[in-house]
């Protein structure tokens, strides 16, 4: 029985084990064999035949031609914030401002202060440089053998090869991490895995800068001169930039209006002619681009209408197109996998990644559980207790607070609002982590954890997703019951029903706040019930089987549908096919994907 995948591949099939197809060239989107693709957060490619998958919340899987899949795990108290790649190096940034490396050797000192014994991607190594310099790393980018690090809010550091003056530090050669002088406050940094050119935005003044290699005019400065220091790119404000992705030959820029600009080599820039200044791409003039994926010699752009365009070298041999006389130097619309038509109306769900000769397209199923709980928290409805000081009390849901902290509400109240009382802003900062894992102010959150005598930063085993899944097993704390009739719902067959079962109900225990967060139907039901009386149970009138309802309730906690050997998959799929509409889910895409998996697993049409 096969499992449904949401990751598709086209191009050079270096990874024969990833698909059923064994052809060297995949000219159409081909479904992957990778499991649990709905947990993919990001795919990052190296210049060789290898790539790294970040799976939610904190798992890493590495795939390499001719090698078995490797799995890596960061320390439990570290949470991944972002992953970037260069030619032979992957950098992992965590929420705690630390950097980790997965590398093939230490060529050009790409990673600061790292021994040269990492020759085969065997293990993840902690980069000690930033901790030793007391630097909190906010963001990172990698190019071809060089990297930049934005630290302590606005301090810029660079490391690696400076052969094309790409480090912005003047002198040539290879360098360990060192500060880059910028007179303005840097806000964002941009590059691509093949890049010899880098881009930076500043806020004071509001500008776009670039530096590095420029043999193809990819710096957008109107010349082919290399820039060994950060230099202003005219005609753009830093605050207007959505993203910039650069390669060895060209650079692509998207502004916040979705307009796509390009410069560099005529064969790869999407313009068909050499340009040394950023120029609007005519074929995308009426489109709003939202995402870029740039390889060494080609680029993909995704629009807000989930239209996918590609241009550059070897497009005709590696992508599904309907054009017979293809001009690969300008953007060409390519078809998406047929399966993806189910998700064309979903914003920010389709994701793209580009390697040396391989392209990946996949679905990013957002953490709908955290989004549902965020909405519940902000509504401040159906709360059963309060925390805070007199005059600044905040309504909360007791079970969620106590389960995530392993403390009672009284203990939290005494520790946070006793002699060393925290203010309302800090309380809200703490509750954002409780309800949807957001860390908006890491210093204040650490202070709160210290007052509560909790370990900081939270362990990866203490994520919202894992906590809620564990909460499903906690029968003692379930404070609500759904009553389901256990006699036959079909009145015509009532004569055959056991007399002892007629008119009786089976109870499904559940946490009330889970029903409130996940289902609009239950929210409306509780609104109605609360007007009449306070109750801890409700009768189900859907006429669905007890088995289907139990699977649905478990899904509310785990975001997955799993059947046991005793359950009828055809009955479950049939009864839950209208669940999204009936129960008024926010996460239509994930639930329907789970049902599609069951259909494919059991060969149901």
PDB file of N, CA and C in Angstrom, residues 482-534:
ATOM      1  N   UNK A 482     -18.560  14.400  24.794  1.00  0.00           N
ATOM      2  CA  UNK A 482     -19.485  14.360  23.670  1.00  0.00           C
ATOM      3  C   UNK A 482     -20.280  13.068  23.788  1.00  0.00           C
ATOM      4  N   UNK A 483     -21.591  13.170  23.802  1.00  0.00           N
ATOM      5  CA  UNK A 483     -22.458  12.004  23.946  1.00  0.00           C
ATOM      6  C   UNK A 483     -22.902  11.523  22.576  1.00  0.00           C
ATOM      7  N   UNK A 484     -22.653  10.238  22.305  1.00  0.00           N
ATOM      8  CA  UNK A 484     -23.004   9.655  21.008  1.00  0.00           C
ATOM      9  C   UNK A 484     -23.945   8.494  21.238  1.00  0.00           C
ATOM     10  N   UNK A 485     -25.097   8.495  20.568  1.00  0.00           N
ATOM     11  CA  UNK A 485     -26.055   7.398  20.701  1.00  0.00           C
ATOM     12  C   UNK A 485     -25.429   6.107  20.200  1.00  0.00           C
ATOM     13  N   UNK A 486     -25.587   5.034  20.955  1.00  0.00           N
ATOM     14  CA  UNK A 486     -24.961   3.775  20.548  1.00  0.00           C
ATOM     15  C   UNK A 486     -25.953   2.810  19.926  1.00  0.00           C
ATOM     16  N   UNK A 487     -27.271   3.174  19.853  1.00  0.00           N
ATOM     17  CA  UNK A 487     -28.179   2.314  19.103  1.00  0.00           C
ATOM     18  C   UNK A 487     -28.120   2.706  17.635  1.00  0.00           C
ATOM     19  N   UNK A 488     -28.730   1.924  16.778  1.00  0.00           N
ATOM     20  CA  UNK A 488     -28.666   2.137  15.339  1.00  0.00           C
ATOM     21  C   UNK A 488     -29.394   3.428  14.981  1.00  0.00           C
ATOM     22  N   UNK A 489     -28.723   4.311  14.191  1.00  0.00           N
ATOM     23  CA  UNK A 489     -29.359   5.563  13.840  1.00  0.00           C
ATOM     24  C   UNK A 489     -30.430   5.392  12.771  1.00  0.00           C
ATOM     25  N   UNK A 490     -30.434   4.266  12.108  1.00  0.00           N
ATOM     26  CA  UNK A 490     -31.415   4.024  11.053  1.00  0.00           C
ATOM     27  C   UNK A 490     -32.703   3.492  11.663  1.00  0.00           C
ATOM     28  N   UNK A 491     -33.751   4.298  11.669  1.00  0.00           N
ATOM     29  CA  UNK A 491     -34.986   3.928  12.362  1.00  0.00           C
ATOM     30  C   UNK A 491     -35.612   2.665  11.789  1.00  0.00           C
ATOM     31  N   UNK A 492     -35.374   2.387  10.482  1.00  0.00           N
ATOM     32  CA  UNK A 492     -35.973   1.208   9.884  1.00  0.00           C
ATOM     33  C   UNK A 492     -35.437  -0.066  10.501  1.00  0.00           C
ATOM     34  N   UNK A 493     -34.229  -0.032  11.014  1.00  0.00           N
ATOM     35  CA  UNK A 493     -33.621  -1.237  11.569  1.00  0.00           C
ATOM     36  C   UNK A 493     -33.695  -1.281  13.083  1.00  0.00           C
ATOM     37  N   UNK A 494     -34.435  -0.376  13.712  1.00  0.00           N
ATOM     38  CA  UNK A 494     -34.447  -0.305  15.173  1.00  0.00           C
ATOM     39  C   UNK A 494     -34.990  -1.562  15.833  1.00  0.00           C
ATOM     40  N   UNK A 495     -35.790  -2.351  15.103  1.00  0.00           N
ATOM     41  CA  UNK A 495     -36.328  -3.579  15.690  1.00  0.00           C
ATOM     42  C   UNK A 495     -35.235  -4.592  15.977  1.00  0.00           C
ATOM     43  N   UNK A 496     -34.085  -4.471  15.253  1.00  0.00           N
ATOM     44  CA  UNK A 496     -33.010  -5.442  15.434  1.00  0.00           C
ATOM     45  C   UNK A 496     -31.973  -4.995  16.453  1.00  0.00           C
ATOM     46  N   UNK A 497     -32.174  -3.840  17.066  1.00  0.00           N
ATOM     47  CA  UNK A 497     -31.197  -3.309  18.003  1.00  0.00           C
ATOM     48  C   UNK A 497     -31.395  -3.927  19.382  1.00  0.00           C
ATOM     49  N   UNK A 498     -30.297  -4.220  20.046  1.00  0.00           N
ATOM     50  CA  UNK A 498     -30.333  -4.749  21.408  1.00  0.00           C
ATOM     51  C   UNK A 498     -31.118  -3.785  22.292  1.00  0.00           C
ATOM     52  N   UNK A 499     -32.149  -4.310  22.981  1.00  0.00           N
ATOM     53  CA  UNK A 499     -33.003  -3.473  23.824  1.00  0.00           C
ATOM     54  C   UNK A 499     -32.208  -2.767  24.917  1.00  0.00           C
ATOM     55  N   UNK A 500     -31.118  -3.400  25.386  1.00  0.00           N
ATOM     56  CA  UNK A 500     -30.311  -2.795  26.452  1.00  0.00           C
ATOM     57  C   UNK A 500     -29.539  -1.559  25.978  1.00  0.00           C
ATOM     58  N   UNK A 501     -29.383  -1.417  24.630  1.00  0.00           N
ATOM     59  CA  UNK A 501     -28.611  -0.298  24.106  1.00  0.00           C
ATOM     60  C   UNK A 501     -29.481   0.865  23.650  1.00  0.00           C
ATOM     61  N   UNK A 502     -30.809   0.589  23.481  1.00  0.00           N
ATOM     62  CA  UNK A 502     -31.686   1.621  22.955  1.00  0.00           C
ATOM     63  C   UNK A 502     -31.704   2.846  23.873  1.00  0.00           C
ATOM     64  N   UNK A 503     -31.538   4.037  23.246  1.00  0.00           N
ATOM     65  CA  UNK A 503     -31.614   5.281  24.003  1.00  0.00           C
ATOM     66  C   UNK A 503     -30.414   5.546  24.879  1.00  0.00           C
ATOM     67  N   UNK A 504     -29.360   4.742  24.766  1.00  0.00           N
ATOM     68  CA  UNK A 504     -28.171   4.943  25.594  1.00  0.00           C
ATOM     69  C   UNK A 504     -27.077   5.626  24.785  1.00  0.00           C
ATOM     70  N   UNK A 505     -26.090   6.195  25.505  1.00  0.00           N
ATOM     71  CA  UNK A 505     -25.047   6.976  24.870  1.00  0.00           C
ATOM     72  C   UNK A 505     -23.671   6.474  25.304  1.00  0.00           C
ATOM     73  N   UNK A 506     -22.709   6.669  24.385  1.00  0.00           N
ATOM     74  CA  UNK A 506     -21.301   6.459  24.746  1.00  0.00           C
ATOM     75  C   UNK A 506     -20.644   7.831  24.835  1.00  0.00           C
ATOM     76  N   UNK A 507     -19.763   7.966  25.802  1.00  0.00           N
ATOM     77  CA  UNK A 507     -19.124   9.257  26.033  1.00  0.00           C
ATOM     78  C   UNK A 507     -17.749   9.303  25.384  1.00  0.00           C
ATOM     79  N   UNK A 508     -17.441  10.412  24.708  1.00  0.00           N
ATOM     80  CA  UNK A 508     -16.092  10.665  24.192  1.00  0.00           C
ATOM     81  C   UNK A 508     -15.516  11.823  24.998  1.00  0.00           C
ATOM     82  N   UNK A 509     -14.593  11.555  25.923  1.00  0.00           N
ATOM     83  CA  UNK A 509     -13.994  12.636  26.722  1.00  0.00           C
ATOM     84  C   UNK A 509     -13.095  13.517  25.844  1.00  0.00           C
ATOM     85  N   UNK A 510     -13.048  14.794  26.118  1.00  0.00           N
ATOM     86  CA  UNK A 510     -12.262  15.728  25.326  1.00  0.00           C
ATOM     87  C   UNK A 510     -12.005  16.978  26.166  1.00  0.00           C
ATOM     88  N   UNK A 511     -11.006  17.753  25.781  1.00  0.00           N
ATOM     89  CA  UNK A 511     -10.760  19.041  26.420  1.00  0.00           C
ATOM     90  C   UNK A 511     -11.587  20.113  25.711  1.00  0.00           C
ATOM     91  N   UNK A 512     -12.309  20.854  26.468  1.00  0.00           N
ATOM     92  CA  UNK A 512     -13.233  21.835  25.892  1.00  0.00           C
ATOM     93  C   UNK A 512     -12.510  22.857  25.028  1.00  0.00           C
ATOM     94  N   UNK A 513     -11.334  23.310  25.463  1.00  0.00           N
ATOM     95  CA  UNK A 513     -10.646  24.349  24.706  1.00  0.00           C
ATOM     96  C   UNK A 513     -10.193  23.827  23.336  1.00  0.00           C
ATOM     97  N   UNK A 514      -9.947  22.514  23.221  1.00  0.00           N
ATOM     98  CA  UNK A 514      -9.572  21.928  21.932  1.00  0.00           C
ATOM     99  C   UNK A 514     -10.743  22.027  20.952  1.00  0.00           C
ATOM    100  N   UNK A 515     -11.936  21.679  21.410  1.00  0.00           N
ATOM    101  CA  UNK A 515     -13.116  21.802  20.550  1.00  0.00           C
ATOM    102  C   UNK A 515     -13.340  23.245  20.125  1.00  0.00           C
ATOM    103  N   UNK A 516     -13.159  24.165  21.061  1.00  0.00           N
ATOM    104  CA  UNK A 516     -13.354  25.583  20.780  1.00  0.00           C
ATOM    105  C   UNK A 516     -12.347  26.105  19.751  1.00  0.00           C
ATOM    106  N   UNK A 517     -11.112  25.636  19.857  1.00  0.00           N
ATOM    107  CA  UNK A 517     -10.056  26.109  18.963  1.00  0.00           C
ATOM    108  C   UNK A 517     -10.189  25.532  17.557  1.00  0.00           C
ATOM    109  N   UNK A 518     -10.604  24.269  17.449  1.00  0.00           N
ATOM    110  CA  UNK A 518     -10.525  23.586  16.166  1.00  0.00           C
ATOM    111  C   UNK A 518     -11.795  23.621  15.332  1.00  0.00           C
ATOM    112  N   UNK A 519     -12.943  23.874  15.947  1.00  0.00           N
ATOM    113  CA  UNK A 519     -14.204  23.721  15.221  1.00  0.00           C
ATOM    114  C   UNK A 519     -15.148  24.902  15.436  1.00  0.00           C
ATOM    115  N   UNK A 520     -15.552  25.530  14.319  1.00  0.00           N
ATOM    116  CA  UNK A 520     -16.533  26.599  14.390  1.00  0.00           C
ATOM    117  C   UNK A 520     -17.898  26.102  14.829  1.00  0.00           C
ATOM    118  N   UNK A 521     -18.212  24.845  14.491  1.00  0.00           N
ATOM    119  CA  UNK A 521     -19.483  24.268  14.913  1.00  0.00           C
ATOM    120  C   UNK A 521     -19.570  24.205  16.437  1.00  0.00           C
ATOM    121  N   UNK A 522     -18.507  23.722  17.082  1.00  0.00           N
ATOM    122  CA  UNK A 522     -18.528  23.615  18.540  1.00  0.00           C
ATOM    123  C   UNK A 522     -18.522  24.991  19.201  1.00  0.00           C
ATOM    124  N   UNK A 523     -17.849  25.967  18.582  1.00  0.00           N
ATOM    125  CA  UNK A 523     -17.882  27.319  19.148  1.00  0.00           C
ATOM    126  C   UNK A 523     -19.307  27.861  19.153  1.00  0.00           C
ATOM    127  N   UNK A 524     -20.021  27.659  18.036  1.00  0.00           N
ATOM    128  CA  UNK A 524     -21.414  28.111  17.962  1.00  0.00           C
ATOM    129  C   UNK A 524     -22.289  27.346  18.952  1.00  0.00           C
ATOM    130  N   UNK A 525     -22.006  26.059  19.103  1.00  0.00           N
ATOM    131  CA  UNK A 525     -22.771  25.218  20.018  1.00  0.00           C
ATOM    132  C   UNK A 525     -22.580  25.683  21.455  1.00  0.00           C
ATOM    133  N   UNK A 526     -21.345  25.999  21.819  1.00  0.00           N
ATOM    134  CA  UNK A 526     -21.070  26.445  23.189  1.00  0.00           C
ATOM    135  C   UNK A 526     -21.670  27.824  23.445  1.00  0.00           C
ATOM    136  N   UNK A 527     -21.677  28.661  22.429  1.00  0.00           N
ATOM    137  CA  UNK A 527     -22.346  29.962  22.573  1.00  0.00           C
ATOM    138  C   UNK A 527     -23.808  29.768  22.946  1.00  0.00           C
ATOM    139  N   UNK A 528     -24.461  28.829  22.272  1.00  0.00           N
ATOM    140  CA  UNK A 528     -25.876  28.554  22.513  1.00  0.00           C
ATOM    141  C   UNK A 528     -26.079  27.938  23.893  1.00  0.00           C
ATOM    142  N   UNK A 529     -25.244  26.943  24.233  1.00  0.00           N
ATOM    143  CA  UNK A 529     -25.380  26.251  25.521  1.00  0.00           C
ATOM    144  C   UNK A 529     -25.136  27.206  26.679  1.00  0.00           C
ATOM    145  N   UNK A 530     -24.120  28.071  26.552  1.00  0.00           N
ATOM    146  CA  UNK A 530     -23.773  28.961  27.656  1.00  0.00           C
ATOM    147  C   UNK A 530     -24.864  29.984  27.941  1.00  0.00           C
ATOM    148  N   UNK A 531     -25.668  30.281  26.921  1.00  0.00           N
ATOM    149  CA  UNK A 531     -26.773  31.205  27.145  1.00  0.00           C
ATOM    150  C   UNK A 531     -27.826  30.570  28.057  1.00  0.00           C
ATOM    151  N   UNK A 532     -27.933  29.249  28.009  1.00  0.00           N
ATOM    152  CA  UNK A 532     -28.969  28.557  28.777  1.00  0.00           C
ATOM    153  C   UNK A 532     -28.454  28.098  30.134  1.00  0.00           C
ATOM    154  N   UNK A 533     -27.299  27.391  30.107  1.00  0.00           N
ATOM    155  CA  UNK A 533     -26.745  26.890  31.363  1.00  0.00           C
ATOM    156  C   UNK A 533     -25.302  26.458  31.134  1.00  0.00           C
ATOM    157  N   UNK A 534     -24.549  26.391  32.191  1.00  0.00           N
ATOM    158  CA  UNK A 534     -23.175  25.932  32.115  1.00  0.00           C
ATOM    159  C   UNK A 534     -23.178  24.409  32.158  1.00  0.00           C
TER     160      UNK A 534
END
